[in-house]
PDB file of C-alpha atoms in Angstrom:
ATOM      1  CA  MET K   1      43.377 107.726 -33.528  1.00 38.00           C
ATOM      2  CA  THR K   2      42.044 107.219 -29.789  1.00 41.00           C
ATOM      3  CA  SER K   3      45.168 104.681 -29.110  1.00 42.00           C
ATOM      4  CA  PHE K   4      47.226 107.354 -30.814  1.00 35.00           C
ATOM      5  CA  MET K   5      46.332 110.088 -28.533  1.00 37.00           C
ATOM      6  CA  LYS K   6      46.617 107.707 -25.522  1.00 43.00           C
ATOM      7  CA  THR K   7      49.994 107.211 -26.357  1.00 39.00           C
ATOM      8  CA  ILE K   8      50.932 110.753 -26.947  1.00 35.00           C
ATOM      9  CA  ALA K   9      49.057 111.875 -23.670  1.00 39.00           C
ATOM     10  CA  PHE K  10      51.340 108.873 -21.782  1.00 40.00           C
ATOM     11  CA  LEU K  11      54.642 110.275 -23.065  1.00 38.00           C
ATOM     12  CA  THR K  12      53.703 113.762 -22.562  1.00 35.00           C
ATOM     13  CA  SER K  13      52.327 113.312 -19.212  1.00 39.00           C
ATOM     14  CA  SER K  14      55.320 111.452 -17.990  1.00 42.00           C
ATOM     15  CA  SER K  15      57.416 114.262 -19.136  1.00 37.00           C
ATOM     16  CA  ILE K  16      55.482 116.820 -17.525  1.00 33.00           C
ATOM     17  CA  ARG K  17      55.650 115.027 -14.175  1.00 37.00           C
ATOM     18  CA  ARG K  18      59.109 114.717 -14.013  1.00 35.00           C
ATOM     19  CA  VAL K  19      59.851 118.480 -14.930  1.00 32.00           C
ATOM     20  CA  ALA K  20      57.554 119.528 -12.210  1.00 32.00           C
ATOM     21  CA  VAL K  21      59.448 117.747  -9.619  1.00 33.00           C
ATOM     22  CA  PRO K  22      62.067 119.909  -7.677  1.00 35.00           C
ATOM     23  CA  ARG K  23      65.721 119.222  -8.048  1.00 38.00           C
ATOM     24  CA  HIS K  24      68.629 119.409  -5.641  1.00 40.00           C
ATOM     25  CA  PHE K  25      72.061 119.478  -7.239  1.00 39.00           C
ATOM     26  CA  SER K  26      75.556 120.197  -5.907  1.00 43.00           C
ATOM     27  CA  THR K  27      76.665 123.200  -7.651  1.00 36.00           C
ATOM     28  CA  SER K  28      80.201 121.678  -7.977  1.00 40.00           C
ATOM     29  CA  THR K  29      79.518 118.224  -9.457  1.00 47.00           C
ATOM     30  CA  GLY K  30      75.889 118.325 -10.902  1.00 65.00           C
ATOM     31  CA  VAL K  31      74.948 115.175  -8.703  1.00 79.00           C
ATOM     32  CA  PRO K  32      71.595 115.515  -6.798  1.00 77.00           C
ATOM     33  CA  GLN K  33      72.186 115.789  -3.077  1.00 89.00           C
ATOM     34  CA  PHE K  34      69.617 114.355  -0.486  1.00 96.00           C
ATOM     35  CA  GLU K  35      69.423 113.798   3.237  1.00 96.00           C
ATOM     36  CA  THR K  36      68.333 109.862   3.096  1.00 98.00           C
ATOM     37  CA  LEU K  37      70.070 109.143  -0.190  1.00 98.00           C
ATOM     38  CA  ALA K  38      73.943 109.156  -0.976  1.00 98.00           C
ATOM     39  CA  ILE K  39      74.822 109.606  -4.594  1.00 97.00           C
ATOM     40  CA  THR K  40      78.166 109.106  -6.375  1.00 97.00           C
ATOM     41  CA  VAL K  41      79.410 108.821  -9.836  1.00 97.00           C
ATOM     42  CA  PRO K  42      81.629 105.583  -9.790  1.00 97.00           C
ATOM     43  CA  LYS K  43      81.859 105.274 -13.727  1.00 97.00           C
ATOM     44  CA  LYS K  44      81.207 107.465 -16.499  1.00 96.00           C
ATOM     45  CA  HIS K  45      77.563 108.014 -16.828  1.00 97.00           C
ATOM     46  CA  VAL K  46      76.863 105.689 -14.058  1.00 98.00           C
ATOM     47  CA  PHE K  47      75.306 106.838 -11.011  1.00 98.00           C
ATOM     48  CA  HIS K  48      75.432 105.044  -7.645  1.00 98.00           C
ATOM     49  CA  VAL K  49      72.099 105.697  -5.618  1.00 98.00           C
ATOM     50  CA  GLU K  50      72.419 104.329  -1.776  1.00 98.00           C
ATOM     51  CA  LEU K  51      69.882 104.346   0.728  1.00 98.00           C
ATOM     52  CA  ASN K  52      71.532 106.231   3.449  1.00 98.00           C
ATOM     53  CA  ARG K  53      69.922 105.746   6.785  1.00 98.00           C
ATOM     54  CA  PRO K  54      72.275 102.995   8.224  1.00 97.00           C
ATOM     55  CA  LYS K  55      71.474 103.672  11.852  1.00 96.00           C
ATOM     56  CA  LYS K  56      68.034 103.272  11.260  1.00 96.00           C
ATOM     57  CA  LEU K  57      68.419 100.108   8.937  1.00 97.00           C
ATOM     58  CA  ASN K  58      67.649 102.323   6.076  1.00 98.00           C
ATOM     59  CA  THR K  59      63.972 102.280   7.027  1.00 97.00           C
ATOM     60  CA  PHE K  60      61.739 104.479   5.003  1.00 97.00           C
ATOM     61  CA  ASN K  61      60.483 107.938   6.564  1.00 95.00           C
ATOM     62  CA  LYS K  62      58.376 110.715   4.979  1.00 93.00           C
ATOM     63  CA  ALA K  63      61.624 112.083   3.677  1.00 96.00           C
ATOM     64  CA  MET K  64      62.891 109.135   1.853  1.00 97.00           C
ATOM     65  CA  TRP K  65      59.382 108.614   0.139  1.00 96.00           C
ATOM     66  CA  ARG K  66      59.741 112.166  -1.103  1.00 97.00           C
ATOM     67  CA  GLU K  67      63.434 112.241  -1.876  1.00 98.00           C
ATOM     68  CA  LEU K  68      63.220 108.704  -3.875  1.00 98.00           C
ATOM     69  CA  ASN K  69      60.812 110.742  -6.210  1.00 98.00           C
ATOM     70  CA  GLU K  70      62.826 113.723  -6.444  1.00 97.00           C
ATOM     71  CA  CYS K  71      65.964 111.652  -6.781  1.00 98.00           C
ATOM     72  CA  PHE K  72      64.874 109.490  -9.785  1.00 98.00           C
ATOM     73  CA  SER K  73      62.839 112.109 -11.233  1.00 97.00           C
ATOM     74  CA  SER K  74      65.846 114.288 -11.559  1.00 96.00           C
ATOM     75  CA  LEU K  75      68.164 111.493 -12.697  1.00 97.00           C
ATOM     76  CA  SER K  76      65.681 110.557 -15.499  1.00 97.00           C
ATOM     77  CA  ASN K  77      66.227 114.108 -16.652  1.00 96.00           C
ATOM     78  CA  ASN K  78      69.994 114.371 -16.065  1.00 96.00           C
ATOM     79  CA  SER K  79      71.501 113.989 -19.412  1.00 96.00           C
ATOM     80  CA  GLU K  80      74.855 112.724 -17.783  1.00 96.00           C
ATOM     81  CA  CYS K  81      73.193 109.840 -16.258  1.00 97.00           C
ATOM     82  CA  ARG K  82      72.501 106.614 -18.470  1.00 98.00           C
ATOM     83  CA  VAL K  83      72.274 103.889 -15.792  1.00 98.00           C
ATOM     84  CA  VAL K  84      71.453 103.913 -11.955  1.00 98.00           C
ATOM     85  CA  VAL K  85      72.720 101.381  -9.591  1.00 98.00           C
ATOM     86  CA  LEU K  86      70.635 101.222  -6.294  1.00 98.00           C
ATOM     87  CA  SER K  87      71.912  99.487  -2.791  1.00 98.00           C
ATOM     88  CA  GLY K  88      71.824 100.326   0.641  1.00 98.00           C
ATOM     89  CA  GLN K  89      74.535 101.400   3.179  1.00 98.00           C
ATOM     90  CA  GLY K  90      75.190  99.674   6.456  1.00 98.00           C
ATOM     91  CA  LYS K  91      74.235  96.156   7.682  1.00 97.00           C
ATOM     92  CA  HIS K  92      70.657  95.773   6.012  1.00 98.00           C
ATOM     93  CA  PHE K  93      69.268  96.881   2.551  1.00 98.00           C
ATOM     94  CA  THR K  94      66.482  98.108   4.222  1.00 98.00           C
ATOM     95  CA  GLY K  95      64.141  97.122   7.144  1.00 97.00           C
ATOM     96  CA  GLY K  96      61.407  98.478   5.543  1.00 96.00           C
ATOM     97  CA  ILE K  97      58.750 101.160   6.467  1.00 93.00           C
ATOM     98  CA  GLU K  98      59.714 103.005   9.799  1.00 92.00           C
ATOM     99  CA  ILE K  99      57.264 102.208  12.394  1.00 85.00           C
ATOM    100  CA  ASN K 100      57.091 105.791  13.831  1.00 85.00           C
ATOM    101  CA  SER K 101      56.207 106.952  10.472  1.00 81.00           C
ATOM    102  CA  LEU K 102      53.106 104.843  10.529  1.00 79.00           C
ATOM    103  CA  VAL K 103      52.413 105.654  14.119  1.00 82.00           C
ATOM    104  CA  GLU K 104      52.478 109.589  13.175  1.00 84.00           C
ATOM    105  CA  MET K 105      50.373 109.260  10.262  1.00 80.00           C
ATOM    106  CA  ALA K 106      47.674 107.108  12.288  1.00 80.00           C
ATOM    107  CA  ALA K 107      47.491 109.799  15.001  1.00 85.00           C
ATOM    108  CA  GLU K 108      47.283 112.693  12.477  1.00 86.00           C
ATOM    109  CA  ALA K 109      44.369 110.906  10.606  1.00 84.00           C
ATOM    110  CA  GLU K 110      42.858 110.205  13.895  1.00 85.00           C
ATOM    111  CA  ASP K 111      42.672 114.005  14.861  1.00 87.00           C
ATOM    112  CA  LEU K 112      40.381 114.637  11.870  1.00 90.00           C
ATOM    113  CA  PRO K 113      36.724 114.911  12.372  1.00 89.00           C
ATOM    114  CA  ASP K 114      35.096 112.248  10.344  1.00 91.00           C
ATOM    115  CA  VAL K 115      35.743 109.040   8.483  1.00 93.00           C
ATOM    116  CA  ALA K 116      35.569 110.700   4.870  1.00 94.00           C
ATOM    117  CA  ARG K 117      38.551 113.199   5.915  1.00 93.00           C
ATOM    118  CA  LYS K 118      40.404 110.485   7.486  1.00 91.00           C
ATOM    119  CA  ALA K 119      40.153 108.382   4.382  1.00 92.00           C
ATOM    120  CA  ARG K 120      41.282 111.140   2.282  1.00 93.00           C
ATOM    121  CA  TYR K 121      44.322 111.633   4.557  1.00 91.00           C
ATOM    122  CA  HIS K 122      45.088 107.806   4.265  1.00 91.00           C
ATOM    123  CA  TYR K 123      44.751 108.110   0.401  1.00 94.00           C
ATOM    124  CA  ASN K 124      46.924 110.878   0.029  1.00 94.00           C
ATOM    125  CA  PHE K 125      49.685 109.524   2.257  1.00 92.00           C
ATOM    126  CA  ILE K 126      49.476 106.270   0.102  1.00 94.00           C
ATOM    127  CA  LYS K 127      49.792 108.101  -3.100  1.00 96.00           C
ATOM    128  CA  TYR K 128      52.956 109.983  -1.724  1.00 95.00           C
ATOM    129  CA  ALA K 129      54.469 106.659  -0.890  1.00 95.00           C
ATOM    130  CA  GLN K 130      53.567 105.002  -4.153  1.00 97.00           C
ATOM    131  CA  ASP K 131      55.092 108.206  -6.148  1.00 98.00           C
ATOM    132  CA  GLY K 132      58.518 107.493  -4.269  1.00 97.00           C
ATOM    133  CA  ILE K 133      58.455 103.941  -5.655  1.00 98.00           C
ATOM    134  CA  THR K 134      57.134 104.451  -9.052  1.00 98.00           C
ATOM    135  CA  ALA K 135      59.683 107.023  -9.838  1.00 98.00           C
ATOM    136  CA  LEU K 136      62.114 104.155 -10.348  1.00 98.00           C
ATOM    137  CA  GLU K 137      60.017 102.650 -12.931  1.00 98.00           C
ATOM    138  CA  ASP K 138      59.244 106.058 -14.555  1.00 98.00           C
ATOM    139  CA  CYS K 139      62.965 106.966 -14.771  1.00 98.00           C
ATOM    140  CA  VAL K 140      63.969 106.385 -18.369  1.00 98.00           C
ATOM    141  CA  LYS K 141      67.350 105.059 -17.412  1.00 98.00           C
ATOM    142  CA  PRO K 142      67.563 101.369 -16.176  1.00 98.00           C
ATOM    143  CA  VAL K 143      68.025 100.872 -12.606  1.00 98.00           C
ATOM    144  CA  LEU K 144      70.162  97.907 -11.347  1.00 98.00           C
ATOM    145  CA  THR K 145      69.586  97.177  -7.695  1.00 98.00           C
ATOM    146  CA  VAL K 146      71.880  95.025  -5.255  1.00 98.00           C
ATOM    147  CA  VAL K 147      70.180  93.656  -2.074  1.00 98.00           C
ATOM    148  CA  HIS K 148      72.116  92.637   1.039  1.00 98.00           C
ATOM    149  CA  ASN K 149      70.920  90.965   4.160  1.00 98.00           C
ATOM    150  CA  ALA K 150      67.461  92.268   4.956  1.00 98.00           C
ATOM    151  CA  CYS K 151      64.933  93.532   2.161  1.00 98.00           C
ATOM    152  CA  ILE K 152      61.743  93.900   4.118  1.00 98.00           C
ATOM    153  CA  GLY K 153      58.358  95.296   3.259  1.00 97.00           C
ATOM    154  CA  ALA K 154      58.769  98.642   1.572  1.00 97.00           C
ATOM    155  CA  GLY K 155      62.094  97.199   0.537  1.00 98.00           C
ATOM    156  CA  VAL K 156      60.200  94.471  -1.813  1.00 98.00           C
ATOM    157  CA  ASP K 157      57.996  97.305  -3.063  1.00 98.00           C
ATOM    158  CA  LEU K 158      61.244  99.288  -4.102  1.00 98.00           C
ATOM    159  CA  VAL K 159      63.228  96.627  -5.837  1.00 98.00           C
ATOM    160  CA  THR K 160      60.264  95.234  -7.887  1.00 98.00           C
ATOM    161  CA  ALA K 161      60.156  98.762  -9.520  1.00 98.00           C
ATOM    162  CA  CYS K 162      63.733  98.408 -10.501  1.00 98.00           C
ATOM    163  CA  ASP K 163      64.878  96.865 -14.050  1.00 98.00           C
ATOM    164  CA  ILE K 164      67.458  94.194 -12.958  1.00 98.00           C
ATOM    165  CA  ARG K 165      68.066  92.741  -9.400  1.00 98.00           C
ATOM    166  CA  TYR K 166      71.145  91.206  -7.839  1.00 98.00           C
ATOM    167  CA  CYS K 167      71.641  89.886  -4.065  1.00 98.00           C
ATOM    168  CA  SER K 168      74.212  88.717  -1.910  1.00 98.00           C
ATOM    169  CA  GLN K 169      73.928  85.116  -0.421  1.00 98.00           C
ATOM    170  CA  ASP K 170      72.920  86.521   2.991  1.00 98.00           C
ATOM    171  CA  ALA K 171      69.934  88.328   1.302  1.00 98.00           C
ATOM    172  CA  TRP K 172      66.419  87.791   2.520  1.00 98.00           C
ATOM    173  CA  PHE K 173      63.173  88.938   1.614  1.00 98.00           C
ATOM    174  CA  GLN K 174      59.873  89.364   3.006  1.00 98.00           C
ATOM    175  CA  VAL K 175      56.472  90.838   2.047  1.00 98.00           C
ATOM    176  CA  LYS K 176      55.803  91.971   5.602  1.00 95.00           C
ATOM    177  CA  GLU K 177      52.610  93.961   5.449  1.00 95.00           C
ATOM    178  CA  VAL K 178      50.296  91.355   6.387  1.00 96.00           C
ATOM    179  CA  ASP K 179      51.937  90.966   9.634  1.00 94.00           C
ATOM    180  CA  VAL K 180      51.315  94.411  10.771  1.00 89.00           C
ATOM    181  CA  GLY K 181      47.373  94.649   9.522  1.00 91.00           C
ATOM    182  CA  LEU K 182      47.612  95.820   6.377  1.00 91.00           C
ATOM    183  CA  ALA K 183      47.838  94.974   2.587  1.00 96.00           C
ATOM    184  CA  ALA K 184      51.202  95.899   0.681  1.00 96.00           C
ATOM    185  CA  ASP K 185      50.197  99.325  -1.119  1.00 95.00           C
ATOM    186  CA  VAL K 186      52.942 100.996  -2.707  1.00 96.00           C
ATOM    187  CA  GLY K 187      53.708  98.248  -5.521  1.00 96.00           C
ATOM    188  CA  THR K 188      54.486  94.502  -4.726  1.00 98.00           C
ATOM    189  CA  LEU K 189      50.879  93.250  -5.199  1.00 97.00           C
ATOM    190  CA  GLN K 190      51.028  94.845  -8.787  1.00 97.00           C
ATOM    191  CA  ARG K 191      54.677  94.248  -9.730  1.00 98.00           C
ATOM    192  CA  LEU K 192      55.577  91.036  -7.925  1.00 98.00           C
ATOM    193  CA  PRO K 193      53.628  88.497  -9.648  1.00 97.00           C
ATOM    194  CA  LYS K 194      54.887  90.137 -13.201  1.00 96.00           C
ATOM    195  CA  VAL K 195      58.233  90.031 -11.821  1.00 97.00           C
ATOM    196  CA  ILE K 196      58.373  86.339 -11.151  1.00 97.00           C
ATOM    197  CA  GLY K 197      55.866  85.142 -13.679  1.00 96.00           C
ATOM    198  CA  ASN K 198      54.136  82.896 -11.066  1.00 97.00           C
ATOM    199  CA  THR K 199      50.924  84.288  -9.445  1.00 97.00           C
ATOM    200  CA  SER K 200      50.592  80.942  -6.963  1.00 98.00           C
ATOM    201  CA  ILE K 201      53.934  81.892  -5.410  1.00 98.00           C
ATOM    202  CA  ALA K 202      53.434  85.564  -5.610  1.00 98.00           C
ATOM    203  CA  ARG K 203      50.390  85.282  -3.332  1.00 98.00           C
ATOM    204  CA  GLU K 204      51.794  82.639  -1.069  1.00 98.00           C
ATOM    205  CA  LEU K 205      54.561  85.056  -0.306  1.00 98.00           C
ATOM    206  CA  CYS K 206      51.911  88.143   0.063  1.00 98.00           C
ATOM    207  CA  TYR K 207      49.367  85.876   2.133  1.00 98.00           C
ATOM    208  CA  THR K 208      51.701  84.680   4.415  1.00 98.00           C
ATOM    209  CA  GLY K 209      54.571  87.118   4.832  1.00 97.00           C
ATOM    210  CA  ARG K 210      57.027  84.294   5.595  1.00 98.00           C
ATOM    211  CA  LYS K 211      60.584  85.233   4.551  1.00 98.00           C
ATOM    212  CA  PHE K 212      62.454  83.827   1.372  1.00 98.00           C
ATOM    213  CA  ASP K 213      66.136  83.609   0.858  1.00 98.00           C
ATOM    214  CA  ALA K 214      68.630  84.512  -1.733  1.00 98.00           C
ATOM    215  CA  ARG K 215      68.411  80.778  -3.089  1.00 98.00           C
ATOM    216  CA  GLU K 216      64.681  80.850  -3.306  1.00 98.00           C
ATOM    217  CA  ALA K 217      64.627  84.520  -5.035  1.00 98.00           C
ATOM    218  CA  SER K 218      66.970  83.056  -7.549  1.00 98.00           C
ATOM    219  CA  GLU K 219      64.937  80.134  -8.153  1.00 98.00           C
ATOM    220  CA  ILE K 220      61.709  81.793  -8.691  1.00 98.00           C
ATOM    221  CA  GLY K 221      63.267  84.438 -10.868  1.00 98.00           C
ATOM    222  CA  PHE K 222      63.113  87.476  -8.511  1.00 98.00           C
ATOM    223  CA  VAL K 223      66.736  88.106  -8.948  1.00 98.00           C
ATOM    224  CA  SER K 224      69.165  87.602 -11.834  1.00 98.00           C
ATOM    225  CA  LYS K 225      72.102  86.342  -9.956  1.00 98.00           C
ATOM    226  CA  VAL K 226      73.366  85.602  -6.262  1.00 98.00           C
ATOM    227  CA  PHE K 227      76.810  86.597  -5.361  1.00 98.00           C
ATOM    228  CA  PRO K 228      79.138  85.546  -2.208  1.00 98.00           C
ATOM    229  CA  ASP K 229      78.834  89.169  -0.601  1.00 98.00           C
ATOM    230  CA  LYS K 230      77.596  92.655  -1.293  1.00 98.00           C
ATOM    231  CA  ASP K 231      80.901  93.807  -2.628  1.00 98.00           C
ATOM    232  CA  THR K 232      81.058  91.184  -5.205  1.00 98.00           C
ATOM    233  CA  ALA K 233      77.387  91.836  -6.105  1.00 98.00           C
ATOM    234  CA  LEU K 234      78.073  95.545  -6.446  1.00 98.00           C
ATOM    235  CA  SER K 235      81.064  95.010  -8.422  1.00 98.00           C
ATOM    236  CA  HIS K 236      79.314  93.134 -10.984  1.00 98.00           C
ATOM    237  CA  ALA K 237      76.297  95.471 -11.075  1.00 98.00           C
ATOM    238  CA  LEU K 238      78.629  98.423 -12.017  1.00 98.00           C
ATOM    239  CA  GLN K 239      80.353  96.420 -14.815  1.00 98.00           C
ATOM    240  CA  VAL K 240      76.984  95.660 -16.091  1.00 98.00           C
ATOM    241  CA  ALA K 241      76.064  99.304 -15.797  1.00 98.00           C
ATOM    242  CA  GLU K 242      79.254 100.343 -17.534  1.00 98.00           C
ATOM    243  CA  ASP K 243      78.447  98.106 -20.363  1.00 97.00           C
ATOM    244  CA  VAL K 244      74.709  99.457 -20.895  1.00 98.00           C
ATOM    245  CA  ALA K 245      75.997 103.016 -20.203  1.00 97.00           C
ATOM    246  CA  SER K 246      78.521 102.594 -23.294  1.00 96.00           C
ATOM    247  CA  LYS K 247      75.591 101.884 -25.784  1.00 96.00           C
ATOM    248  CA  SER K 248      73.412 104.233 -27.589  1.00 96.00           C
ATOM    249  CA  PRO K 249      71.429 106.147 -24.770  1.00 97.00           C
ATOM    250  CA  VAL K 250      68.563 106.557 -27.604  1.00 97.00           C
ATOM    251  CA  ALA K 251      68.271 102.782 -27.841  1.00 96.00           C
ATOM    252  CA  VAL K 252      68.639 102.055 -24.044  1.00 97.00           C
ATOM    253  CA  GLN K 253      65.973 104.537 -22.804  1.00 97.00           C
ATOM    254  CA  THR K 254      63.576 103.927 -25.718  1.00 97.00           C
ATOM    255  CA  THR K 255      63.977 100.308 -25.001  1.00 97.00           C
ATOM    256  CA  LYS K 256      63.102 100.670 -21.117  1.00 97.00           C
ATOM    257  CA  GLN K 257      60.124 102.889 -22.135  1.00 96.00           C
ATOM    258  CA  SER K 258      58.623 100.279 -24.645  1.00 97.00           C
ATOM    259  CA  LEU K 259      59.166  97.532 -21.881  1.00 96.00           C
ATOM    260  CA  VAL K 260      57.358  99.333 -19.106  1.00 96.00           C
ATOM    261  CA  TYR K 261      54.689 100.753 -21.179  1.00 95.00           C
ATOM    262  CA  SER K 262      54.186  97.155 -22.755  1.00 95.00           C
ATOM    263  CA  GLN K 263      54.186  95.179 -19.562  1.00 93.00           C
ATOM    264  CA  SER K 264      50.572  95.715 -18.652  1.00 89.00           C
ATOM    265  CA  ARG K 265      49.041  96.310 -22.126  1.00 94.00           C
ATOM    266  CA  PRO K 266      48.051  94.079 -25.000  1.00 93.00           C
ATOM    267  CA  ASN K 267      50.729  93.216 -27.488  1.00 95.00           C
ATOM    268  CA  SER K 268      48.999  95.497 -30.322  1.00 96.00           C
ATOM    269  CA  ASP K 269      49.229  98.728 -27.994  1.00 94.00           C
ATOM    270  CA  GLY K 270      53.105  98.026 -27.273  1.00 95.00           C
ATOM    271  CA  LEU K 271      53.589  97.551 -30.812  1.00 96.00           C
ATOM    272  CA  GLU K 272      52.180 100.715 -31.767  1.00 96.00           C
ATOM    273  CA  HIS K 273      53.973 102.394 -28.996  1.00 96.00           C
ATOM    274  CA  ILE K 274      57.259 101.132 -30.220  1.00 95.00           C
ATOM    275  CA  ARG K 275      56.325 102.236 -33.830  1.00 95.00           C
ATOM    276  CA  LEU K 276      55.661 105.718 -32.599  1.00 94.00           C
ATOM    277  CA  LEU K 277      58.952 106.096 -30.741  1.00 94.00           C
ATOM    278  CA  ASN K 278      61.080 104.820 -33.301  1.00 94.00           C
ATOM    279  CA  SER K 279      59.757 106.508 -35.901  1.00 94.00           C
ATOM    280  CA  VAL K 280      61.168 109.435 -34.277  1.00 93.00           C
ATOM    281  CA  MET K 281      64.082 107.927 -32.573  1.00 94.00           C
ATOM    282  CA  ASN K 282      65.576 106.279 -35.424  1.00 92.00           C
ATOM    283  CA  GLN K 283      65.965 109.355 -37.274  1.00 93.00           C
ATOM    284  CA  GLY K 284      68.905 110.625 -34.847  1.00 93.00           C
ATOM    285  CA  GLU K 285      72.627 109.916 -35.242  1.00 95.00           C
ATOM    286  CA  ASP K 286      72.949 107.076 -32.952  1.00 94.00           C
ATOM    287  CA  LEU K 287      71.412 104.278 -35.396  1.00 91.00           C
ATOM    288  CA  PRO K 288      73.997 105.095 -37.990  1.00 92.00           C
ATOM    289  CA  LYS K 289      77.035 105.159 -35.508  1.00 91.00           C
ATOM    290  CA  ALA K 290      76.061 101.874 -33.985  1.00 91.00           C
ATOM    291  CA  ALA K 291      75.551 100.412 -37.571  1.00 89.00           C
ATOM    292  CA  VAL K 292      78.881 101.628 -38.821  1.00 91.00           C
ATOM    293  CA  ALA K 293      80.643 100.355 -35.584  1.00 90.00           C
ATOM    294  CA  GLN K 294      79.167  96.781 -36.195  1.00 90.00           C
ATOM    295  CA  ALA K 295      79.761  96.615 -39.681  1.00 92.00           C
ATOM    296  CA  THR K 296      83.498  97.466 -39.150  1.00 92.00           C
ATOM    297  CA  LYS K 297      84.082  95.626 -35.910  1.00 90.00           C
ATOM    298  CA  SER K 298      85.050  98.857 -34.194  1.00 89.00           C
ATOM    299  CA  PRO K 299      84.654  99.720 -30.429  1.00 89.00           C
ATOM    300  CA  PRO K 300      81.307 101.287 -29.509  1.00 85.00           C
ATOM    301  CA  PRO K 301      81.244 105.007 -30.679  1.00 91.00           C
ATOM    302  CA  ASP K 302      81.041 107.894 -28.239  1.00 92.00           C
ATOM    303  CA  TYR K 303      77.271 108.764 -28.158  1.00 95.00           C
ATOM    304  CA  GLU K 304      75.995 112.279 -27.366  1.00 95.00           C
ATOM    305  CA  ASN K 305      74.338 112.352 -24.071  1.00 95.00           C
ATOM    306  CA  LEU K 306      70.371 112.447 -24.084  1.00 93.00           C
TER     307      LEU K 306
END
């Protein structure tokens, strides 16, 4: 009974968090609009989110942390959206956190009267940034990312929270935080070892802060595939996204929820979680629709939005 209640609490609390986040929608298209992110709908039910600070190398400022949270929370609740593709505009995917943001934060904390209040300020800012990254993982829609050129620091945090990673041959990655005197604190240390399945390599990359290129990223399982250039990688990602978007949104979204829930829990908890989800979701119309299509070798049926 205790495990059951924890599972229900997990599901309901996630929903409450998503509903509580403010949304910014274009009145003409229903697509969220932001300052640091550009969003388009290149294919049916596929939303393309681009980091949109190319003149600043797509570095993370306070607005971007907030808008990532708002964007992916809103897309999680947007029934027209079934898959998200994430990329970056301009020369680089992202140069990581904007140094000016760190300097401003340090200055604001320094003005506080004692160490306890300074610590609370730092704690709240780190949580604010963490929420921006975790929103990709909490989003019930699969998130596919395409990385080109530099993906530094916070960029690694960002892509480790995605479901599928692709990159171009010129891509390179760096867990940069140790070089600026801090431990990575918005997701890399928690997600990178699970993503690549090798704690030795993950710790080496995090302790040394060395760069690793697209070839090595593929060899260690950090990316699914390497492409000659960004356009080719993005075209492939959109094709995969279109394929996923054609499938039952009930099946796809339930699959992501179960994968995310199970990744840090014992198998028995994960199995109970999917039992609870499917005992409800399997009663919908998607299962019989898909079964008939498979049995008759018909094209994928049209599914209602979820």
